[in-house]
Amino acid sequence: AQSVTQLDSQVPVFEEAPVELRCNYSSSVSVYLFWYVQYPNQGLQLLLKYLSGSTLVKGINGFEAEFNKSQTSFHLRKPSVHISDTAEYFCAVLKSSSNTGKLIFGQGTTLQVKP
Amino acid sequence: DTAVSQTPKYLVTQMGNDKSIKCEQNLGHDTMYWYKQDSKKFLKIMFSYNNKELIINETVPNRFSPKSPDKAHLNLHINSLELGDSAVYFCASSPPGPGVGYGYTFGSGTRLTVV
């Protein structure tokens, strides 16, 4: 079975500072990895995904993530955050051979960007 | 045009009542899902339908019954509502076959409050 651990429940950061949101996964099989963002009272929006190929993945809104197979990690980074990045961020894993599309989510990380 | 739309957005009801949440997608996707987000923001899959066929049925009380009249619609009916059913319910869809790896499109959620 797959599992996802987001290592920080809350990350406070000042505007224009860099940020890293950490995600580790556990799986005995090949997986796809995703980061989703949830703004207050909204649904989830895909930020970026790793399916194969280059381990550095660029997404929307200036975010990027690096897949590290040896450390089973998929950390999300942004070099300079804005107030508008304040939201809940979810890491998720999908078995690459899945024919059901069942996503396993981490517990979420609240990013709080302060002025 | 909303890609995945859920109605209602908010639902407040008394214990013991029966209620339904509707979901429609206009993306032409074959697979639709229901996820539950609890008060701690943890997301967990409940059901998945592929072209009207149930393919995932997690350990959900049988008071919850999904119905898919066609592949563009997936409704969730809940009988005998309990306080613990209070949560945000998200509908989502994904493309067929290997496309499940390309990520979901989520609806904006239905906030159910049982009083």
Coordinates of N, CA and C in Angstrom, one line a residue:
Chain A
A1 N 0.8 -1.2 0.0 CA 0.0 0.0 0.0 C 0.9 1.2 0.0
Q2 N 0.3 2.3 -0.5 CA 1.0 3.6 -0.5 C 0.6 4.5 0.6
S3 N 1.5 5.3 1.1 CA 1.2 6.3 2.1 C 2.0 7.6 1.8
V4 N 1.5 8.7 2.3 CA 2.2 10.0 2.2 C 2.3 10.7 3.5
T5 N 3.4 11.2 3.8 CA 3.6 12.0 5.0 C 4.1 13.4 4.7
Q6 N 3.3 14.4 5.1 CA 3.8 15.7 5.0 C 4.3 16.2 6.3
L7 N 5.6 16.5 6.3 CA 6.3 16.6 7.6 C 6.0 17.8 8.4
D8 N 5.4 18.8 7.8 CA 5.0 20.0 8.5 C 3.5 20.3 8.4
S9 N 2.9 20.5 9.5 CA 1.4 20.8 9.5 C 1.2 22.3 9.1
Q10 N 2.1 23.1 9.6 CA 2.0 24.5 9.3 C 3.4 25.1 9.0
V11 N 3.4 26.0 8.0 CA 4.7 26.6 7.7 C 4.4 28.1 7.6
P12 N 4.8 28.9 8.6 CA 4.7 30.4 8.5 C 6.0 30.9 7.8
V13 N 5.8 31.9 6.9 CA 6.9 32.5 6.2 C 6.6 33.9 5.9
F14 N 7.6 34.8 5.8 CA 7.3 36.2 5.4 C 7.3 36.3 3.9
E15 N 6.5 37.3 3.4 CA 6.4 37.5 2.0 C 7.8 37.7 1.4
E16 N 8.0 37.2 0.2 CA 9.2 37.3 -0.6 C 10.3 36.4 -0.1
A17 N 10.1 35.6 0.9 CA 11.0 34.6 1.4 C 10.8 33.4 0.6
P18 N 11.9 32.5 0.6 CA 11.7 31.2 0.0 C 11.0 30.2 0.9
V19 N 10.4 29.2 0.3 CA 9.7 28.2 1.2 C 9.9 26.8 0.6
E20 N 9.9 25.8 1.5 CA 9.9 24.4 1.1 C 8.9 23.7 1.9
L21 N 8.0 23.0 1.3 CA 7.0 22.1 1.9 C 7.4 20.7 1.7
R22 N 7.6 19.9 2.8 CA 8.2 18.6 2.6 C 7.1 17.5 2.5
C23 N 7.5 16.5 1.7 CA 6.6 15.4 1.4 C 7.4 14.1 1.3
N24 N 7.1 13.1 2.0 CA 7.7 11.8 1.9 C 6.7 10.8 1.6
Y25 N 7.0 9.8 0.8 CA 6.0 8.8 0.4 C 6.6 7.4 0.7
S26 N 5.7 6.5 0.8 CA 6.1 5.1 1.0 C 5.3 4.2 -0.1
S27 N 6.1 3.4 -0.8 CA 5.4 2.6 -1.8 C 6.4 1.5 -2.2
S28 N 5.9 0.3 -2.4 CA 6.7 -0.8 -2.9 C 6.7 -0.9 -4.5
V29 N 5.8 0.0 -5.1 CA 5.7 0.0 -6.5 C 5.9 1.4 -7.1
S30 N 6.0 1.5 -8.4 CA 6.3 2.7 -9.0 C 5.0 3.6 -8.8
V31 N 5.3 4.9 -8.6 CA 4.2 5.8 -8.3 C 4.3 7.1 -9.1
Y32 N 3.2 7.8 -9.3 CA 3.1 9.2 -9.7 C 2.9 10.1 -8.5
L33 N 3.4 11.3 -8.6 CA 3.4 12.2 -7.4 C 2.8 13.5 -7.8
F34 N 2.0 14.1 -6.9 CA 1.3 15.3 -7.2 C 1.4 16.3 -6.0
W35 N 1.3 17.6 -6.3 CA 1.0 18.6 -5.3 C -0.3 19.3 -5.8
Y36 N -1.2 19.4 -4.8 CA -2.4 20.2 -5.0 C -2.4 21.4 -4.0
V37 N -3.1 22.4 -4.4 CA -3.3 23.6 -3.5 C -4.8 23.8 -3.4
Q38 N -5.2 24.1 -2.1 CA -6.6 24.4 -1.8 C -6.7 25.8 -1.1
Y39 N -7.2 26.7 -1.9 CA -7.5 28.1 -1.3 C -8.7 28.0 -0.4
P40 N -8.8 28.9 0.5 CA -10.0 28.9 1.5 C -11.3 28.7 0.8
N41 N -12.1 27.8 1.2 CA -13.4 27.5 0.7 C -13.5 27.2 -0.8
Q42 N -12.4 26.6 -1.3 CA -12.4 26.2 -2.7 C -12.0 24.8 -2.8
G43 N -12.1 24.3 -4.0 CA -11.7 22.9 -4.3 C -10.2 22.8 -4.5
L44 N -9.7 21.7 -4.9 CA -8.3 21.4 -5.0 C -7.9 21.7 -6.5
Q45 N -6.7 22.4 -6.6 CA -6.2 22.7 -7.9 C -4.8 22.1 -8.1
L46 N -4.6 21.5 -9.2 CA -3.3 20.8 -9.4 C -2.2 21.8 -9.6
L47 N -1.1 21.7 -8.8 CA 0.0 22.6 -8.9 C 1.1 22.0 -9.9
L48 N 1.4 20.8 -9.7 CA 2.4 20.1 -10.5 C 2.3 18.6 -10.3
K49 N 2.9 17.9 -11.2 CA 2.9 16.4 -11.1 C 4.2 15.9 -11.6
Y50 N 4.6 14.7 -11.1 CA 5.7 14.0 -11.6 C 5.2 12.6 -12.1
L51 N 5.5 12.4 -13.3 CA 5.1 11.1 -13.9 C 6.3 10.3 -14.3
S52 N 7.2 10.9 -14.9 CA 8.5 10.2 -15.3 C 9.4 11.3 -15.8
G53 N 10.7 10.9 -16.2 CA 11.6 11.8 -16.8 C 12.3 12.7 -15.8
S54 N 12.5 14.0 -16.1 CA 13.3 14.9 -15.3 C 12.7 14.9 -13.9
T55 N 13.6 14.9 -12.9 CA 13.2 14.8 -11.5 C 12.8 16.2 -11.0
L56 N 13.1 17.2 -11.7 CA 12.7 18.6 -11.3 C 11.5 19.0 -12.2
V57 N 10.4 19.2 -11.5 CA 9.1 19.5 -12.1 C 8.7 20.9 -11.8
K58 N 8.4 21.6 -12.9 CA 7.9 23.0 -12.7 C 6.4 23.0 -12.8
G59 N 5.7 23.8 -11.9 CA 4.3 23.9 -12.0 C 3.8 25.3 -12.1
I60 N 2.6 25.5 -11.8 CA 2.0 26.9 -11.9 C 2.4 27.7 -10.7
N61 N 2.2 29.1 -10.9 CA 2.4 30.0 -9.8 C 3.9 30.0 -9.3
G62 N 4.8 29.6 -10.1 CA 6.2 29.7 -9.7 C 6.7 28.5 -8.8
F63 N 5.9 27.6 -8.6 CA 6.3 26.4 -7.7 C 7.0 25.4 -8.5
E64 N 7.9 24.7 -7.9 CA 8.6 23.5 -8.4 C 8.8 22.5 -7.4
A65 N 9.0 21.2 -7.8 CA 9.2 20.1 -6.9 C 10.3 19.2 -7.5
E66 N 11.0 18.5 -6.6 CA 12.0 17.6 -7.0 C 11.7 16.2 -6.5
F67 N 11.7 15.3 -7.4 CA 11.5 13.9 -7.1 C 12.8 13.3 -6.7
N68 N 12.9 12.7 -5.5 CA 14.1 12.0 -5.1 C 13.7 10.6 -4.8
K69 N 14.1 9.7 -5.7 CA 13.7 8.3 -5.5 C 14.4 7.6 -4.3
S70 N 15.6 7.9 -4.1 CA 16.4 7.3 -3.0 C 15.9 7.7 -1.7
Q71 N 15.4 8.9 -1.6 CA 14.9 9.4 -0.3 C 13.4 9.4 -0.2
T72 N 12.8 8.9 -1.3 CA 11.3 8.8 -1.4 C 10.7 10.1 -1.0
S73 N 11.2 11.2 -1.6 CA 10.6 12.5 -1.2 C 10.2 13.2 -2.5
F74 N 9.3 14.2 -2.3 CA 8.8 15.1 -3.4 C 8.5 16.4 -2.8
H75 N 9.6 17.2 -2.4 CA 9.4 18.4 -1.7 C 9.0 19.6 -2.7
L76 N 8.2 20.4 -2.2 CA 7.7 21.6 -3.0 C 8.4 22.8 -2.6
R77 N 8.8 23.6 -3.6 CA 9.6 24.8 -3.3 C 9.1 26.0 -4.1
K78 N 9.3 27.2 -3.5 CA 9.1 28.4 -4.3 C 10.1 29.4 -3.8
P79 N 10.8 30.1 -4.7 CA 11.9 31.0 -4.3 C 11.5 32.2 -3.6
S80 N 10.3 32.7 -3.9 CA 9.8 33.9 -3.3 C 8.3 33.9 -3.2
V81 N 7.7 33.8 -2.0 CA 6.3 33.7 -1.9 C 5.5 35.0 -1.8
H82 N 4.3 34.9 -2.2 CA 3.4 36.1 -2.1 C 2.3 35.8 -1.1
I83 N 1.7 36.9 -0.6 CA 0.5 36.8 0.3 C -0.5 35.8 -0.3
S84 N -0.7 35.9 -1.6 CA -1.7 35.1 -2.3 C -1.4 33.6 -2.3
D85 N -0.2 33.2 -1.9 CA 0.1 31.8 -1.8 C -0.4 31.2 -0.5
T86 N -0.9 32.0 0.4 CA -1.5 31.4 1.6 C -2.6 30.5 1.3
A87 N -2.5 29.2 1.7 CA -3.4 28.2 1.3 C -3.0 26.9 2.0
E88 N -3.8 25.8 1.7 CA -3.5 24.5 2.2 C -2.9 23.7 1.0
Y89 N -1.8 23.0 1.3 CA -1.1 22.3 0.2 C -1.1 20.8 0.5
F90 N -1.4 20.0 -0.5 CA -1.5 18.6 -0.3 C -0.6 17.9 -1.3
C91 N 0.2 16.9 -0.8 CA 1.0 16.0 -1.6 C 0.1 14.8 -1.8
A92 N 0.2 14.1 -2.9 CA -0.6 12.9 -3.2 C 0.2 12.0 -4.1
V93 N -0.1 10.7 -3.9 CA 0.5 9.7 -4.7 C -0.5 8.8 -5.3
L94 N -0.1 8.3 -6.5 CA -1.0 7.4 -7.3 C -0.1 6.3 -7.8
K95 N -0.5 5.0 -7.6 CA 0.2 3.9 -8.1 C 0.2 4.0 -9.7
S96 N 1.4 3.9 -10.3 CA 1.5 4.2 -11.7 C 0.8 3.2 -12.5
S97 N 0.6 2.0 -12.0 CA -0.2 0.9 -12.7 C -1.7 0.9 -12.4
S98 N -2.1 2.0 -11.6 CA -3.5 2.0 -11.2 C -4.4 2.1 -12.4
N99 N -5.5 1.3 -12.3 CA -6.6 1.4 -13.2 C -7.8 2.0 -12.6
T100 N -7.6 2.4 -11.3 CA -8.8 3.0 -10.6 C -8.6 4.5 -10.4
G101 N -7.4 5.0 -10.4 CA -7.1 6.4 -10.2 C -7.2 6.8 -8.8
K102 N -7.1 5.9 -7.8 CA -7.2 6.2 -6.4 C -6.0 7.0 -5.9
L103 N -6.2 8.3 -5.5 CA -5.2 9.1 -5.0 C -5.1 8.9 -3.5
I104 N -3.9 8.9 -3.0 CA -3.6 8.8 -1.6 C -3.0 10.2 -1.2
F105 N -3.7 10.9 -0.3 CA -3.2 12.2 0.1 C -2.5 12.2 1.4
G106 N -1.6 13.2 1.5 CA -1.0 13.5 2.8 C -1.9 14.3 3.6
Q107 N -1.5 14.7 4.8 CA -2.3 15.3 5.8 C -2.5 16.8 5.5
G108 N -1.7 17.3 4.6 CA -1.8 18.7 4.3 C -0.8 19.6 5.1
T109 N -0.4 20.7 4.4 CA 0.5 21.7 5.1 C -0.1 23.1 4.9
T110 N -0.4 23.8 5.9 CA -0.9 25.1 5.8 C 0.2 26.1 5.7
L111 N 0.3 26.8 4.5 CA 1.3 27.8 4.3 C 0.7 29.1 4.6
Q112 N 1.3 29.8 5.6 CA 0.8 31.1 6.0 C 1.9 32.2 5.7
V113 N 1.6 33.0 4.7 CA 2.5 34.0 4.3 C 2.2 35.3 5.0
K114 N 3.2 35.9 5.7 CA 2.9 37.1 6.4 C 3.6 38.3 5.7
P115 N 2.9 39.4 5.9 CA 3.5 40.6 5.2 C 4.7 41.1 5.9
Chain B
D1 N -17.4 28.2 -18.2 CA -18.1 26.9 -18.0 C -17.3 26.1 -16.9
T2 N -18.1 25.8 -15.9 CA -17.5 25.0 -14.8 C -17.2 23.6 -15.2
A3 N -16.0 23.0 -15.0 CA -15.7 21.7 -15.5 C -16.3 20.6 -14.7
V4 N -16.2 20.7 -13.3 CA -16.9 19.8 -12.4 C -17.7 20.6 -11.5
S5 N -19.0 20.4 -11.5 CA -19.9 21.3 -10.7 C -20.6 20.4 -9.7
Q6 N -20.7 20.9 -8.5 CA -21.4 20.2 -7.4 C -22.5 21.1 -6.9
T7 N -23.6 20.5 -6.5 CA -24.7 21.2 -5.9 C -25.3 20.4 -4.8
P8 N -25.6 21.0 -3.6 CA -25.4 22.4 -3.3 C -24.0 22.7 -2.8
K9 N -23.7 23.9 -2.7 CA -22.4 24.3 -2.1 C -22.4 24.1 -0.6
Y10 N -23.5 24.5 0.0 CA -23.6 24.3 1.4 C -24.9 23.6 1.7
L11 N -24.9 22.7 2.8 CA -26.0 21.9 3.1 C -26.0 21.8 4.6
V12 N -27.1 22.4 5.3 CA -27.2 22.2 6.7 C -28.5 21.5 6.9
T13 N -28.4 20.4 7.7 CA -29.6 19.5 7.9 C -29.5 18.9 9.3
Q14 N -30.6 18.4 9.7 CA -30.8 17.8 11.0 C -30.4 16.3 11.0
M15 N -29.9 15.8 12.1 CA -29.6 14.4 12.3 C -30.9 13.6 11.9
G16 N -30.6 12.5 11.2 CA -31.7 11.6 10.8 C -32.2 11.8 9.5
N17 N -32.0 13.0 8.9 CA -32.5 13.3 7.6 C -31.7 12.5 6.5
D18 N -32.3 12.5 5.3 CA -31.7 12.0 4.1 C -31.4 13.1 3.1
K19 N -30.2 13.1 2.6 CA -29.9 14.2 1.7 C -29.1 13.7 0.5
S20 N -29.1 14.5 -0.6 CA -28.3 14.1 -1.8 C -27.4 15.3 -2.2
I21 N -26.3 14.9 -2.8 CA -25.3 15.9 -3.4 C -25.2 15.5 -4.8
K22 N -25.3 16.4 -5.7 CA -25.2 16.1 -7.1 C -23.8 16.6 -7.7
C23 N -23.3 15.9 -8.7 CA -22.1 16.2 -9.3 C -22.2 16.0 -10.8
E24 N -21.7 16.9 -11.6 CA -21.7 16.8 -13.1 C -20.4 17.3 -13.6
Q25 N -19.9 16.6 -14.6 CA -18.6 17.0 -15.3 C -18.9 17.1 -16.8
N26 N -18.3 18.2 -17.4 CA -18.4 18.4 -18.8 C -17.1 18.2 -19.5
L27 N -16.2 17.4 -19.0 CA -14.9 17.2 -19.5 C -14.8 16.0 -20.4
G28 N -15.8 15.2 -20.4 CA -15.8 13.9 -21.2 C -15.0 12.9 -20.5
H29 N -14.7 13.0 -19.2 CA -13.9 12.0 -18.5 C -14.8 10.8 -18.2
D30 N -14.1 9.6 -18.1 CA -14.8 8.4 -17.9 C -14.9 8.1 -16.4
T31 N -14.0 8.6 -15.6 CA -14.0 8.2 -14.2 C -14.3 9.4 -13.3
M32 N -15.2 9.1 -12.3 CA -15.6 10.1 -11.3 C -15.4 9.6 -9.9
Y33 N -15.3 10.5 -9.0 CA -14.9 10.1 -7.6 C -15.7 11.0 -6.6
W34 N -15.8 10.4 -5.4 CA -16.2 11.2 -4.2 C -15.1 11.1 -3.2
Y35 N -14.7 12.2 -2.7 CA -13.7 12.3 -1.6 C -14.4 13.0 -0.5
K36 N -14.0 12.6 0.8 CA -14.4 13.3 2.0 C -13.3 14.0 2.6
Q37 N -13.5 15.3 3.0 CA -12.4 16.0 3.7 C -13.0 16.3 5.1
D38 N -12.3 15.8 6.1 CA -12.8 16.0 7.5 C -12.4 17.3 8.1
S39 N -12.7 17.5 9.3 CA -12.5 18.7 10.0 C -11.0 19.1 10.1
K40 N -10.2 18.0 10.0 CA -8.7 18.3 10.1 C -8.1 18.4 8.7
K41 N -9.0 18.5 7.7 CA -8.7 18.7 6.3 C -8.1 17.5 5.6
F42 N -8.2 16.3 6.3 CA -7.7 15.1 5.7 C -8.6 14.6 4.6
L43 N -8.1 14.3 3.4 CA -8.9 13.9 2.3 C -8.8 12.4 2.1
K44 N -9.9 11.7 1.9 CA -9.9 10.3 1.7 C -11.0 9.9 0.7
I45 N -10.6 9.0 -0.2 CA -11.5 8.6 -1.2 C -12.7 7.8 -0.6
M46 N -13.9 8.0 -1.2 CA -15.0 7.2 -0.8 C -15.4 6.2 -1.9
F47 N -15.7 6.7 -3.0 CA -16.2 5.9 -4.2 C -15.5 6.4 -5.4
S48 N -15.5 5.5 -6.4 CA -15.1 5.8 -7.8 C -15.9 5.0 -8.7
Y49 N -16.3 5.7 -9.8 CA -17.1 5.1 -10.9 C -16.3 5.3 -12.2
N50 N -16.3 4.2 -13.0 CA -15.7 4.3 -14.3 C -16.8 4.0 -15.3
N51 N -17.2 5.0 -16.1 CA -18.2 4.8 -17.1 C -19.5 4.1 -16.5
K52 N -19.9 4.6 -15.4 CA -21.1 4.2 -14.7 C -20.9 2.9 -13.8
E53 N -19.7 2.3 -13.8 CA -19.5 1.1 -13.1 C -18.7 1.4 -11.8
L54 N -19.2 0.9 -10.7 CA -18.5 1.2 -9.4 C -17.2 0.4 -9.4
I55 N -16.0 1.1 -9.2 CA -14.7 0.4 -9.2 C -14.0 0.6 -7.8
I56 N -14.4 1.6 -7.1 CA -13.8 1.7 -5.7 C -14.9 2.0 -4.8
N57 N -15.0 1.2 -3.7 CA -15.9 1.4 -2.6 C -15.2 1.2 -1.3
E58 N -14.7 2.3 -0.8 CA -13.9 2.2 0.4 C -14.8 1.8 1.6
T59 N -14.2 1.7 2.8 CA -15.0 1.3 4.0 C -15.8 2.5 4.4
V60 N -16.9 2.7 3.7 CA -17.8 3.8 4.0 C -19.1 3.1 4.5
P61 N -19.8 3.7 5.5 CA -21.1 3.2 6.0 C -22.1 3.0 4.9
N62 N -22.9 2.0 4.9 CA -23.8 1.8 3.8 C -24.9 2.7 3.8
R63 N -24.9 3.7 4.7 CA -25.9 4.8 4.6 C -25.5 5.7 3.4
F64 N -24.3 5.6 2.9 CA -23.8 6.4 1.8 C -24.0 5.5 0.5
S65 N -24.7 6.1 -0.4 CA -24.9 5.3 -1.7 C -24.7 6.2 -2.9
P66 N -23.7 5.9 -3.7 CA -23.5 6.7 -4.9 C -24.3 6.2 -6.0
K67 N -24.6 7.1 -6.9 CA -25.4 6.7 -8.1 C -24.9 7.4 -9.3
S68 N -24.7 6.7 -10.4 CA -24.2 7.3 -11.6 C -25.1 7.0 -12.8
P69 N -26.0 7.9 -13.1 CA -27.0 7.7 -14.2 C -26.3 7.6 -15.5
D70 N -25.2 8.4 -15.7 CA -24.4 8.3 -16.9 C -23.0 8.8 -16.6
K71 N -22.1 8.7 -17.5 CA -20.7 8.9 -17.1 C -20.4 10.3 -16.8
A72 N -21.3 11.3 -17.0 CA -21.1 12.7 -16.7 C -21.6 13.0 -15.4
H73 N -22.3 12.1 -14.7 CA -22.9 12.5 -13.4 C -22.6 11.4 -12.4
L74 N -22.4 11.9 -11.2 CA -22.2 11.0 -10.0 C -22.8 11.7 -8.8
N75 N -23.8 11.1 -8.3 CA -24.5 11.7 -7.2 C -24.2 10.9 -5.9
L76 N -24.4 11.6 -4.8 CA -24.1 10.9 -3.5 C -25.3 11.1 -2.6
H77 N -25.9 10.0 -2.2 CA -27.1 10.0 -1.3 C -26.7 9.5 0.0
I78 N -27.1 10.2 1.0 CA -26.8 9.9 2.4 C -28.1 9.7 3.2
N79 N -28.3 8.5 3.8 CA -29.4 8.3 4.6 C -29.1 8.5 6.1
S80 N -30.1 8.8 6.8 CA -30.0 8.8 8.3 C -28.7 9.6 8.8
L81 N -28.6 10.8 8.4 CA -27.4 11.6 8.6 C -27.1 11.6 10.1
E82 N -25.8 11.6 10.4 CA -25.2 11.6 11.7 C -24.3 12.8 11.9
L83 N -24.1 13.2 13.1 CA -23.2 14.4 13.3 C -21.8 14.2 12.7
G84 N -21.3 12.9 12.7 CA -20.0 12.6 12.2 C -19.9 12.7 10.7
D85 N -21.0 12.9 10.0 CA -21.0 13.0 8.6 C -20.7 14.4 8.1
S86 N -20.6 15.3 9.1 CA -20.3 16.7 8.8 C -18.9 16.8 8.2
A87 N -18.8 17.3 7.0 CA -17.5 17.4 6.3 C -17.7 18.1 5.0
V88 N -16.6 18.3 4.3 CA -16.7 18.8 2.9 C -16.5 17.6 2.0
Y89 N -17.4 17.5 1.1 CA -17.4 16.4 0.1 C -17.1 16.9 -1.2
F90 N -16.0 16.3 -1.8 CA -15.5 16.8 -3.1 C -15.8 15.7 -4.2
C91 N -16.3 16.2 -5.3 CA -16.5 15.3 -6.5 C -15.3 15.6 -7.4
A92 N -14.8 14.7 -8.1 CA -13.7 14.8 -9.0 C -13.9 13.9 -10.2
S93 N -13.2 14.2 -11.3 CA -13.2 13.4 -12.5 C -11.8 13.3 -13.0
S94 N -11.5 12.2 -13.8 CA -10.2 12.1 -14.4 C -10.4 11.4 -15.8
P95 N -9.4 11.6 -16.7 CA -9.6 11.0 -18.0 C -9.3 9.5 -17.9
P96 N -9.6 8.7 -19.0 CA -9.6 7.3 -19.0 C -8.1 6.7 -19.1
G97 N -8.0 5.4 -18.9 CA -6.8 4.7 -19.1 C -5.6 5.3 -18.4
P98 N -4.4 5.4 -19.2 CA -3.2 5.9 -18.6 C -3.5 7.4 -18.1
G99 N -4.5 8.0 -18.7 CA -4.8 9.4 -18.3 C -5.1 9.6 -16.9
V100 N -5.4 8.5 -16.1 CA -5.6 8.8 -14.7 C -4.4 9.3 -14.1
G101 N -3.3 9.1 -14.6 CA -2.0 9.6 -14.1 C -1.8 11.1 -14.3
Y102 N -2.7 11.7 -15.1 CA -2.5 13.1 -15.4 C -3.3 14.0 -14.5
G103 N -3.8 13.4 -13.4 CA -4.4 14.3 -12.4 C -5.9 14.5 -12.6
Y104 N -6.5 14.9 -11.5 CA -7.9 15.0 -11.5 C -8.3 16.5 -11.7
T105 N -9.6 16.7 -12.0 CA -10.3 18.0 -11.8 C -11.3 17.8 -10.7
F106 N -11.1 18.7 -9.7 CA -12.0 18.7 -8.6 C -13.1 19.7 -8.7
G107 N -14.3 19.3 -8.1 CA -15.3 20.3 -7.9 C -15.0 21.2 -6.8
S108 N -15.8 22.2 -6.5 CA -15.5 23.2 -5.4 C -16.0 22.7 -4.1
G109 N -16.6 21.6 -4.0 CA -16.9 21.0 -2.7 C -18.3 21.3 -2.2
T110 N -18.9 20.5 -1.4 CA -20.1 20.7 -0.7 C -19.9 20.6 0.8
R111 N -20.1 21.7 1.5 CA -19.9 21.7 2.9 C -21.2 21.2 3.6
L112 N -21.2 20.0 4.2 CA -22.3 19.4 4.8 C -22.2 19.6 6.3
T113 N -23.2 20.2 6.9 CA -23.2 20.4 8.4 C -24.5 19.7 8.9
V114 N -24.3 18.7 9.8 CA -25.4 18.0 10.4 C -25.5 18.5 11.9
V115 N -26.7 19.0 12.2 CA -27.0 19.6 13.5 C -28.0 18.8 14.3

